[in-house]
Coordinates of C-alpha atoms and ligand atoms in Angstrom, one line a residue:
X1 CA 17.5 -1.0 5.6
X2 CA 19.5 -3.8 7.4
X3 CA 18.9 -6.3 5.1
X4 CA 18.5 -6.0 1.2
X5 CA 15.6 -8.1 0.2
X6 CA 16.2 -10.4 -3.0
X7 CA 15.0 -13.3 -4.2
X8 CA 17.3 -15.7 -5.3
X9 CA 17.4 -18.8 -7.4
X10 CA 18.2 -21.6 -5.6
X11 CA 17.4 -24.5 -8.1
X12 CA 20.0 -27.4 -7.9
X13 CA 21.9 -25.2 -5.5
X14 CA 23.4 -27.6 -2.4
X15 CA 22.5 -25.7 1.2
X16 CA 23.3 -26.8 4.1
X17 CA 21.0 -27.6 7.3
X18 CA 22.4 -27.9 10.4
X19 CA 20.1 -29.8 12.8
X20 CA 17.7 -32.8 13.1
X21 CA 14.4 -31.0 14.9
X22 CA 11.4 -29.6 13.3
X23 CA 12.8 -26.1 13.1
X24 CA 15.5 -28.0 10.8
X25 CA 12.9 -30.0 8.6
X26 CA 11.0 -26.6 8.5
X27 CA 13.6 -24.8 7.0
X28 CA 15.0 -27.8 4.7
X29 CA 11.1 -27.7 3.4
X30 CA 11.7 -23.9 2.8
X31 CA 14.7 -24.7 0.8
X32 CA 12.9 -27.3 -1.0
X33 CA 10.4 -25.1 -2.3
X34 CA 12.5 -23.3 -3.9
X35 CA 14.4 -26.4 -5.6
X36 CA 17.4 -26.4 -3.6
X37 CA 19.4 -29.5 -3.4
X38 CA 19.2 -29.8 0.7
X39 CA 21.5 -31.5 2.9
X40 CA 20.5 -32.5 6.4
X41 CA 23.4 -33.4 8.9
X42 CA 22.4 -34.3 12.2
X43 CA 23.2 -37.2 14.3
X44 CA 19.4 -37.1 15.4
X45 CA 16.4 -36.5 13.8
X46 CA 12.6 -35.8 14.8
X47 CA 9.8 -37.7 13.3
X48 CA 9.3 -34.9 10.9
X49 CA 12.6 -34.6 9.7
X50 CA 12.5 -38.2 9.4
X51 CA 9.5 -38.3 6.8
X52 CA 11.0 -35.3 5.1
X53 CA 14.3 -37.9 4.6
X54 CA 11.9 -40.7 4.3
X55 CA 10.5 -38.8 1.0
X56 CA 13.9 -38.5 -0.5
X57 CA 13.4 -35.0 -0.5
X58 CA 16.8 -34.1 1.7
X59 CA 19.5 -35.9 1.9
X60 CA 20.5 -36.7 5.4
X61 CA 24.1 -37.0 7.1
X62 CA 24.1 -38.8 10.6
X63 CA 27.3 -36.8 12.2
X64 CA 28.0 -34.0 14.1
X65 CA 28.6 -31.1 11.9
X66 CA 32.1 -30.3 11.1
X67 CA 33.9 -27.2 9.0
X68 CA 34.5 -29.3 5.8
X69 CA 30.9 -30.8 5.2
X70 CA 30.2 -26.6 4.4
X71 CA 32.4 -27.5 1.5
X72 CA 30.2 -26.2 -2.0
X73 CA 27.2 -25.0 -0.1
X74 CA 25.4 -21.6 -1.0
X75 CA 24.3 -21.3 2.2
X76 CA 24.0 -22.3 6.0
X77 CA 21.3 -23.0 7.9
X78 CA 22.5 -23.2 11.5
X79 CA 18.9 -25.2 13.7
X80 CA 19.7 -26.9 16.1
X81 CA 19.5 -26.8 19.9
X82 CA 22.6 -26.4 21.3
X83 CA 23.9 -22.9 21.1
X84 CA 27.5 -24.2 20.8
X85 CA 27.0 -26.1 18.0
X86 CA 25.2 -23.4 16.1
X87 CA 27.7 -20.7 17.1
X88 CA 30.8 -22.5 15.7
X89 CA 28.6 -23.5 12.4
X90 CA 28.0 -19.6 12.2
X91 CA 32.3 -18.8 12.9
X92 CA 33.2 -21.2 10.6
X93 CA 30.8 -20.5 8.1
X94 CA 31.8 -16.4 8.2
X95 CA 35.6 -17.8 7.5
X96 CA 34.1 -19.8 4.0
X97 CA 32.4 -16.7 2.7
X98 CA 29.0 -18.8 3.2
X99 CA 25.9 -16.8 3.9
X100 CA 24.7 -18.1 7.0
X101 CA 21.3 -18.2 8.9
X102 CA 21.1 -19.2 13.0
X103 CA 17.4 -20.1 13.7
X104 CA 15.8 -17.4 16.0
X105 CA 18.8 -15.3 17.0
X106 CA 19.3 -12.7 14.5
X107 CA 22.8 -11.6 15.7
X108 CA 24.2 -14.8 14.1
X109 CA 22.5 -14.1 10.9
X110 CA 24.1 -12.8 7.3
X111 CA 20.3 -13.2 5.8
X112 CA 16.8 -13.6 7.6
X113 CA 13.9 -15.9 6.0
X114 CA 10.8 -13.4 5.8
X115 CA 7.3 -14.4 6.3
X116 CA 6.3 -15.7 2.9
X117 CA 3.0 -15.2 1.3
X118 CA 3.3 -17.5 -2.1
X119 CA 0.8 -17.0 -4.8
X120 CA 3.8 -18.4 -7.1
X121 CA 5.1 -16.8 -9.4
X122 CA 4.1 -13.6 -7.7
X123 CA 6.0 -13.6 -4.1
X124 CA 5.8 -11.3 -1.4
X125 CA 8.7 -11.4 1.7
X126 CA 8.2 -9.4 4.4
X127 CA 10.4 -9.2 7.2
X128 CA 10.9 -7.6 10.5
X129 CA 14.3 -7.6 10.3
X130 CA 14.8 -10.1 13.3
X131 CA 13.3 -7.6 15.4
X132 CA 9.3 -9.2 15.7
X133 CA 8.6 -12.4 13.4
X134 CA 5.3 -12.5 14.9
X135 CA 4.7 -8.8 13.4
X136 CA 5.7 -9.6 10.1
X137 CA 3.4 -13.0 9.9
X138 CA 0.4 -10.5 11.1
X139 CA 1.3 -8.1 7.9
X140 CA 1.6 -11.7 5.7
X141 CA -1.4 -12.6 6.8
X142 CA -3.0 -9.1 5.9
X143 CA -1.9 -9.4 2.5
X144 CA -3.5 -12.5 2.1
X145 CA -6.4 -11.3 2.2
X146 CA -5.9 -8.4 -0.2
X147 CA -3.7 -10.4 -3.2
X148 CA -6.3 -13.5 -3.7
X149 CA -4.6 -16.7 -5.1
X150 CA -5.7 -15.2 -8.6
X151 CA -2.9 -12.9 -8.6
X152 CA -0.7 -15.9 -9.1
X153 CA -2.5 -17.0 -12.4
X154 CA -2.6 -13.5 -13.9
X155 CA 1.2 -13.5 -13.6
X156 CA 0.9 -16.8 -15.2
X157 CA -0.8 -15.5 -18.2
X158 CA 1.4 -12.2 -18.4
X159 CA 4.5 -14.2 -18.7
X160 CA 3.1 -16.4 -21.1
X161 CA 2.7 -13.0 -23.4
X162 CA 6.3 -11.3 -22.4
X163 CA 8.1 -12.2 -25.9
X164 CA 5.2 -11.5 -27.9
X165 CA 4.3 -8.2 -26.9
X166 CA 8.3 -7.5 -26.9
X167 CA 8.1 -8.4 -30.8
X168 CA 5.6 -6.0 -31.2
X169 CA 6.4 -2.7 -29.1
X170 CA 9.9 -2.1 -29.5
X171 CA 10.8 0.3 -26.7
X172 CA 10.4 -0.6 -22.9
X173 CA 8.5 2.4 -22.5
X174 CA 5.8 1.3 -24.7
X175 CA 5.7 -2.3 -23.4
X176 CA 5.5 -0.7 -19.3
X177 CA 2.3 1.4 -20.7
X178 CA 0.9 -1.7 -22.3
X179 CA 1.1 -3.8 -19.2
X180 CA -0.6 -0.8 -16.8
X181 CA -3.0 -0.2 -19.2
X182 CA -3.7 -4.3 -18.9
X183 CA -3.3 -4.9 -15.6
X184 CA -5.7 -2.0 -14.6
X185 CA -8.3 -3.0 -16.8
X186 CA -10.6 -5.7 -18.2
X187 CA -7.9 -8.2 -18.5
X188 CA -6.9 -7.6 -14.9
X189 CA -10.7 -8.2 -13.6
X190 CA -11.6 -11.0 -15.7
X191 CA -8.9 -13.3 -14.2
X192 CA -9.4 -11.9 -10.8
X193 CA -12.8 -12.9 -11.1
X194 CA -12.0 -16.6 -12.3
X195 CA -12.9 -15.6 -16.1
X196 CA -9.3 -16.6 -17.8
X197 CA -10.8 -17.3 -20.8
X198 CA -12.9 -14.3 -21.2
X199 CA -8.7 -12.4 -20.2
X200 CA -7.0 -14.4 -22.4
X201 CA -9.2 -13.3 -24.7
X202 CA -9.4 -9.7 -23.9
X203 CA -5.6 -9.5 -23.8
X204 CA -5.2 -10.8 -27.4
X205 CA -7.2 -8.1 -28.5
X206 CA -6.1 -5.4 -26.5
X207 CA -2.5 -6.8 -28.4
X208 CA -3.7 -6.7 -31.6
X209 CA -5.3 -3.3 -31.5
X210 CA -2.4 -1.8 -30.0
X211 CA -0.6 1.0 -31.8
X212 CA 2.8 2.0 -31.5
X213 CA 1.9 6.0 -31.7
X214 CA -0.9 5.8 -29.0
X215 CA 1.9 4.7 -26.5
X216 CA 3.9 7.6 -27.7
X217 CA 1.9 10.6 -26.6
X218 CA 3.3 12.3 -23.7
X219 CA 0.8 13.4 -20.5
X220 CA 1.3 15.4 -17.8
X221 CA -0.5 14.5 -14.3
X222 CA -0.4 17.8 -11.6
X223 CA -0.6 16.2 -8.4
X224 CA -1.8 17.6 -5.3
X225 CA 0.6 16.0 -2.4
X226 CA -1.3 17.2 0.1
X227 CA 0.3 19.2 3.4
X228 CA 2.7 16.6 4.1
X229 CA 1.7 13.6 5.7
X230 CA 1.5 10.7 3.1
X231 CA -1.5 9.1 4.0
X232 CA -3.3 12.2 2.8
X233 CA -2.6 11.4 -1.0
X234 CA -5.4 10.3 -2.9
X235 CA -5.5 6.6 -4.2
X236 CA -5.4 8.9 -7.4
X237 CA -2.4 10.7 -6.5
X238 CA -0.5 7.5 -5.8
X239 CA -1.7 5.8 -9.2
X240 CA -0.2 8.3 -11.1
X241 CA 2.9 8.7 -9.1
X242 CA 3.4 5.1 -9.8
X243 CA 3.6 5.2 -13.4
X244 CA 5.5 8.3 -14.2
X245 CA 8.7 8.9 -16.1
X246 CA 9.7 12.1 -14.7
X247 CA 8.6 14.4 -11.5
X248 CA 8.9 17.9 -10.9
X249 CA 8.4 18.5 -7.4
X250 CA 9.0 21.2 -5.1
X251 CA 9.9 22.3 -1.3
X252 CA 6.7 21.9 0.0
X253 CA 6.3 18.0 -1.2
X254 CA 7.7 16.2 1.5
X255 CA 10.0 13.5 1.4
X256 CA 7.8 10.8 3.0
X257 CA 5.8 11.7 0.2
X258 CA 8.4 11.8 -2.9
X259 CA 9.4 8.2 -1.6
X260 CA 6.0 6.6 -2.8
X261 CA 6.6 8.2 -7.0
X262 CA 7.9 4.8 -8.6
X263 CA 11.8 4.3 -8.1
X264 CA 12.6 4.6 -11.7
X265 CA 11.2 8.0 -12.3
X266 CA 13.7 11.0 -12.6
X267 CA 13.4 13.2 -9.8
X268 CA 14.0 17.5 -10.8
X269 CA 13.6 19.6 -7.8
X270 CA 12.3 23.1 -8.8
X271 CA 11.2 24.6 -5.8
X272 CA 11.6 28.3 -5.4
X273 CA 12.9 29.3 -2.3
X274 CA 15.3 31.9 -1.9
X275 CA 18.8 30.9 -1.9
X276 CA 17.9 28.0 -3.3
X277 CA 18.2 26.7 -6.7
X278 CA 15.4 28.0 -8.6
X279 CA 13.9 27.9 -11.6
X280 CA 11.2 30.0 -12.7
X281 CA 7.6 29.4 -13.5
X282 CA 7.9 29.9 -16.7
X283 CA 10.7 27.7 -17.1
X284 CA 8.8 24.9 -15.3
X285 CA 6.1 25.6 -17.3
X286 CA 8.5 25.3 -20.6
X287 CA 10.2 21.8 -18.4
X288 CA 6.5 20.5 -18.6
X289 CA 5.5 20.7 -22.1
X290 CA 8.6 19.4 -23.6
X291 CA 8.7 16.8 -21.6
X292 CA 5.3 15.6 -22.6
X293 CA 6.3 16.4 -26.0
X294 CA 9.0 13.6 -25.9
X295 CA 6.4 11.2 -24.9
X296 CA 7.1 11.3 -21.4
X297 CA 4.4 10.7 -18.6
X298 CA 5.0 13.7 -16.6
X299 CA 4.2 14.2 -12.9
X300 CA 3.8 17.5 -11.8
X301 CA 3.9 17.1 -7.8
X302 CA 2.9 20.4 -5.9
X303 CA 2.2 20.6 -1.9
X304 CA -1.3 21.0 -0.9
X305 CA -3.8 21.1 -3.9
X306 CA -2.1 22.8 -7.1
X307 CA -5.0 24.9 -7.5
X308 CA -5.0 26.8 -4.4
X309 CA -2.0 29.0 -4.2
X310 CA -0.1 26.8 -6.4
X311 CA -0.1 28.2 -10.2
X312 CA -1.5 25.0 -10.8
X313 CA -3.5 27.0 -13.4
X314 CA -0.6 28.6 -15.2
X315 CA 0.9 25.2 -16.0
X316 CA -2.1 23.5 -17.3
X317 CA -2.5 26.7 -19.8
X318 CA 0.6 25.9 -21.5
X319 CA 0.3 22.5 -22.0
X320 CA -3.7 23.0 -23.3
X321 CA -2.2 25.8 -25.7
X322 CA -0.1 22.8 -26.9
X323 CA -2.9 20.7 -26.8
X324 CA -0.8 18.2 -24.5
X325 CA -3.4 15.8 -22.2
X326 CA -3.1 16.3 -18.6
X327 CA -4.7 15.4 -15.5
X328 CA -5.4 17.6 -12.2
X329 CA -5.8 16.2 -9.3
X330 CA -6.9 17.8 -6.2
X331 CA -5.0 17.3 -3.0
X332 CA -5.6 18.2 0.9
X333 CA -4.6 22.4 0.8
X334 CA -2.7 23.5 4.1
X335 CA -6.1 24.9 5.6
X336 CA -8.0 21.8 5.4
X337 CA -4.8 19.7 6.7
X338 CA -3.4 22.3 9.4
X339 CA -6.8 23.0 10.6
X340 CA -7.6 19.0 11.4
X341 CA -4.2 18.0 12.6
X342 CA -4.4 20.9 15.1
X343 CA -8.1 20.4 16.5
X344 CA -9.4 23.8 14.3
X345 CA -12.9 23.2 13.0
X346 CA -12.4 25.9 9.8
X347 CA -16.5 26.2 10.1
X348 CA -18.3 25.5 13.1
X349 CA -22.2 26.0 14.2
X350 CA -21.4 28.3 17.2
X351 CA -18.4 30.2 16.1
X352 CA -18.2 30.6 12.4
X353 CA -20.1 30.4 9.2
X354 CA -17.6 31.0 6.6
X355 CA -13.8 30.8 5.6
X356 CA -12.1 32.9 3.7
X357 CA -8.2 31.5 2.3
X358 CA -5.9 34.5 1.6
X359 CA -2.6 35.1 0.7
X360 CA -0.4 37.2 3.1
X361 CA 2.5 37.2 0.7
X362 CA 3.7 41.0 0.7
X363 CA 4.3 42.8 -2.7
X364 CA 6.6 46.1 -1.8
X365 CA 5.9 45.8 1.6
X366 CA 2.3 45.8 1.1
X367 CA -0.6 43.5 1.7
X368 CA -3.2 44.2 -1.2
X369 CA -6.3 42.2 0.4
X370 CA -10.1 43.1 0.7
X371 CA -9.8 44.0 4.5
X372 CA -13.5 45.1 4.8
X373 CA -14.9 41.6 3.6
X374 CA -12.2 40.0 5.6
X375 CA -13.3 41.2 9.1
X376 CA -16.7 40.1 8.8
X377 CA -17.9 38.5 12.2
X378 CA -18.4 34.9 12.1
X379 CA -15.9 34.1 9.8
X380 CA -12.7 31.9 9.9
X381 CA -9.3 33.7 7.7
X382 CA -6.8 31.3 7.1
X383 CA -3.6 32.6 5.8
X384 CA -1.4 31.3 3.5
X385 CA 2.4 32.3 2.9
X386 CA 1.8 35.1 6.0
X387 CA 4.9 34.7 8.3
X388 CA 6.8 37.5 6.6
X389 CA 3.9 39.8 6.4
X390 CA 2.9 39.7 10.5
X391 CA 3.0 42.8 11.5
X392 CA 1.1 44.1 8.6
X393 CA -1.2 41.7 8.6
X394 CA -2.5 42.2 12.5
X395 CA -1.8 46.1 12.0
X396 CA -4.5 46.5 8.7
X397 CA -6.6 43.3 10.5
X398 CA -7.2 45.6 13.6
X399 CA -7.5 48.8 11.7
X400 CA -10.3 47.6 10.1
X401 CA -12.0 46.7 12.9
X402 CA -11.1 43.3 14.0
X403 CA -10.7 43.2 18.0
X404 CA -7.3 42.6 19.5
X405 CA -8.2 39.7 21.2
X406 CA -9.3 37.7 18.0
X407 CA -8.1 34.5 18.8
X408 CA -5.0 33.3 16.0
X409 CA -3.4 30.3 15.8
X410 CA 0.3 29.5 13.8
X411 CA 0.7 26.2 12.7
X412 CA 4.3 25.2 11.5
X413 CA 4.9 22.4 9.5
X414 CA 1.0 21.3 10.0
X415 CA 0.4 17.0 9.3
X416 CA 4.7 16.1 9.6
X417 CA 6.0 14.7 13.0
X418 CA 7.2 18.9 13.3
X419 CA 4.1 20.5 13.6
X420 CA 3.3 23.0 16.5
X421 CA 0.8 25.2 17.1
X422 CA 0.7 28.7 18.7
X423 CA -2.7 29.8 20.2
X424 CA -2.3 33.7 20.9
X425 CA -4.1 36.5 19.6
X426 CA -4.3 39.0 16.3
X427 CA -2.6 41.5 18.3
X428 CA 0.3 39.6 19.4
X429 CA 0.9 37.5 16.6
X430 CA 4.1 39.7 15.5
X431 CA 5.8 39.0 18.7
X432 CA 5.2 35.3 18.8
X433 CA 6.6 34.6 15.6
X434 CA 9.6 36.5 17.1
X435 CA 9.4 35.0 19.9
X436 CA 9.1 31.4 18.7
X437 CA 10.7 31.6 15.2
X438 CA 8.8 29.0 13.9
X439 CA 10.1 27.0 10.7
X440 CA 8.4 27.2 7.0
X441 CA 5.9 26.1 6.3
X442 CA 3.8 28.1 8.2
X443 CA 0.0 29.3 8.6
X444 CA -1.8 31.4 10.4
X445 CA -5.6 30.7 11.2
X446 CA -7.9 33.3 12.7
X447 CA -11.0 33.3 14.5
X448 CA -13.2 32.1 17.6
X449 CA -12.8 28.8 16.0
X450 CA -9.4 28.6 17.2
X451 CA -10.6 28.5 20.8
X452 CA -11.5 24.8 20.1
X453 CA -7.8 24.0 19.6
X454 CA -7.7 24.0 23.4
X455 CA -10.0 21.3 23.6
X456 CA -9.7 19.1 20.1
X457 CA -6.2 19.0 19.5
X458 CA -5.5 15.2 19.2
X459 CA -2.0 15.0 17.1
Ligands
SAM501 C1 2.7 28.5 -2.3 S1 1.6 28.1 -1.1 C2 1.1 26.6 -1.6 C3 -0.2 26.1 -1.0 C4 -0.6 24.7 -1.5 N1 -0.9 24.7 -2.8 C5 -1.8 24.2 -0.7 O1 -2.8 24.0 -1.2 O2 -1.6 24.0 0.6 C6 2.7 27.8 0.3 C7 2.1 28.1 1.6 O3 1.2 27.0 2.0 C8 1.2 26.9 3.4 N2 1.6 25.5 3.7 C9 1.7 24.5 2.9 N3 2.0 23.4 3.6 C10 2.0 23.6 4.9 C11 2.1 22.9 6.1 N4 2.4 21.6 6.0 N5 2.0 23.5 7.2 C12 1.8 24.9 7.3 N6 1.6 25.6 6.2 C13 1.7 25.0 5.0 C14 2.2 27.9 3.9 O4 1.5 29.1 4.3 C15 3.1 28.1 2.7 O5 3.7 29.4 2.8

């Protein structure tokens, strides 16, 4: 980030604008808003900056700035039209410690003023950094339209309810389930809809039903994070990433994607890589349940959909031996993600009628599949975990009567900005991956489907 956003309380605080034109008067009204005491020096001023004096909303000095009138300011707001002038208010500013802003010119600024969509008390900045204003009003003006005005008296209501709900769930933990469970439910609509009553109402009973124990009970939530591109979560997936205490993640869950679990979550790593640290399945299956048994909401983040080639399974037995509540939820597996983002139809009306997902994972050297089903005509095999197993893999595939030429395609890193894809053939898969020495993830589709690549690759 170049800037940090925060929002800070300005009320009875004396800034400082520099300038007597409508940017000025625009900005002192900014200041305003937000209860500032405003000063205004300018030996000129516009007819807008007039009525805003006029109102006795700023105070106005008729002088040319000078160093000492920055004297007890919190910050500078540099407007006018004469570069000079704003240059040596920003100097002179830098040698008082005073945060300074120069209107338009982003090089002379210590902080920016983001486009501001105000549904007070709920606020939302957002800023371009300086680098496209005009951006960051389009995204404003986006947001408008999906966080109506009745956002602002939701938050209203909440707050009015803060210290009672304190008094009666002691822990923050309990309290942050409380709110979720309100602010996705009835409560939530009711308001939104321009029922308050009918909230207010719902939200004093949801308070005095609440029990302390109920907000107790650990969860776990296995999450499919999909192949890697974010966008491929499910709204799902990113609900529950939001509200958990702790994540479990491992190599394949990219960052992109660990960025969107909520900030306050602790973050294990327990992929199993070689040479990495690794823990065991059993021990993350062990992590899990006591986890949940202290209460904790637990997110289980796997790449592609925990069910396929994930021991999603294994986990979930543990935790229902324990009888601890979980969730599953499915996420976009490497074949359905690969096989889009590299222009691969996995079934297709002239070329294939089926799709089988293996593992090419050797055990002893050995690949322990159903070869006979496997080379059926018409039929897509999409390997998972194969770049290891290569030469086994097109050796048995062609001794069972697949031909040479079968069309394959390796996909490295399928849905990230590092994906590439190899079109070659069963035969001379071996040698590409030699060749090429692609980086993991990888997988390997096969079939006439893959002659499409050629023609539908669009990422
Ligand atoms: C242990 S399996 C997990 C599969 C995962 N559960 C899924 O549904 O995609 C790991 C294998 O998935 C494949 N894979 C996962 N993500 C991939 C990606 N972005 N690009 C290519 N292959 C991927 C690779 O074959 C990798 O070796």
């Amino acid at each position: 980030m170049d800037y940090l956003p925060i929002f800070v309380d300005l009320k009875d605080r004396s800034c400082l604008v520099v300038g007597g034109g409508d940017i000025a008067a625009r900005k002192a009204g900014l200041l305003r808003r937000a209860q500032a005491t405003v000063t205004l020096v300018s030996p000129d001023v516009s007819a807008t900056t007039q009525a805003l004096i006029d109102s006795g909303e700023v105070k106005w000095l008729n002088t040319v700035f000078s160093s000492e009138l920055l004297e007890g300011n919190t910050l500078v707001i540099a407007a006018t039209d004469n570069e000079d002038v704003n240059r040596d208010v920003y100097h002179q500013a830098k040698a008082n410690n005073i945060l300074i802003n120069v209107a338009d010119c982003p090089e002379l600024c210590d902080f920016i003023l983001p486009s501001i969509l105000d549904r007070s008390p709920i606020v939302v900045a957002v800023s371009s950094g300086g680098k496209s204003p005009i951006l960051a009003r389009q995204l404003r003006a986006r947001l408008e339209i999906l966080i109506p005005a009745s956002y602002g008296r939701l938050a209203e209501m909440v707050g009015q309810y803060r210290d009672v709900v304190k008094g009666k769930l002691p822990k923050l933990s309990m309290r942050r389930r409380f709110w979720e469970s309100i602010l996705q439910g009835d409560v939530a609509d009711h308001v939104l809809s321009g029922r308050d009553d009918l909230g207010q109402q719902a939200l004093q009973a949801a308070l005095d039903a609440v029990h302390v124990d109920e907000l107790q009970t650990g969860e776990v939530y296995l999450v499919g994070a999909g192949p890697g591109d974010p966008e491929l979560l499910t709204f799902k997936a990113l609900r529950l990433m939001q509200q958990a205490d702790i994540v479990f993640y491992d190599r394949l869950v990219s960052k992109e994607v660990l960025a969107l679990v909520r900030r306050e979550a602790e973050q294990v790593y327990v992929g199993k890589q070689r040479a990495w640290h690794k823990v065991r399945q059993e021990e993350i299956n062990q992590l899990l349940l006591t986890q949940a048994q202290q209460g904790k909401r637990v997110l289980r983040l796997k790449g592609g959909d925990p069910f396929i080639f994930g021991r999603g399974g294994e986990e979930i037995e543990t935790l229902a031996a324990e009888n601890i509540p979980f969730q599953v939820v499915p996420g976009v597996t490497a074949a359905s993600g690969c096989a889009s983002y590299a222009g691969i139809p996995l079934t297709h009306r002239d070329y294939s009628q089926s799709c089988t997902f293996v593992t090419g994972q050797l055990k002893q050297g050995e690949l322990d599949l159903n070869w006979s089903a496997l080379v059926q005509p018409r039929q897509t095999i999409v390997v998972y975990m194969g770049l290891a197993g290569l030469p086994v893999l097109s050796q048995q595939l062609q001794q069972h009567g697949l031909a040479a030429k079968t069309p394959a395609a390796l996909i490295q890193q399928g849905t990230t900005e590092h994906q590439k894809v190899w079109v070659s053939t069963i035969a001379d898969l071996p040698a590409l991956a030699e060749r090429e020495q692609p980086v993991a993830p990888t997988l390997v589709i096969i079939g006439q489907v893959v002659r499409l690549h050629n023609t539908l690759s669009w990422f």
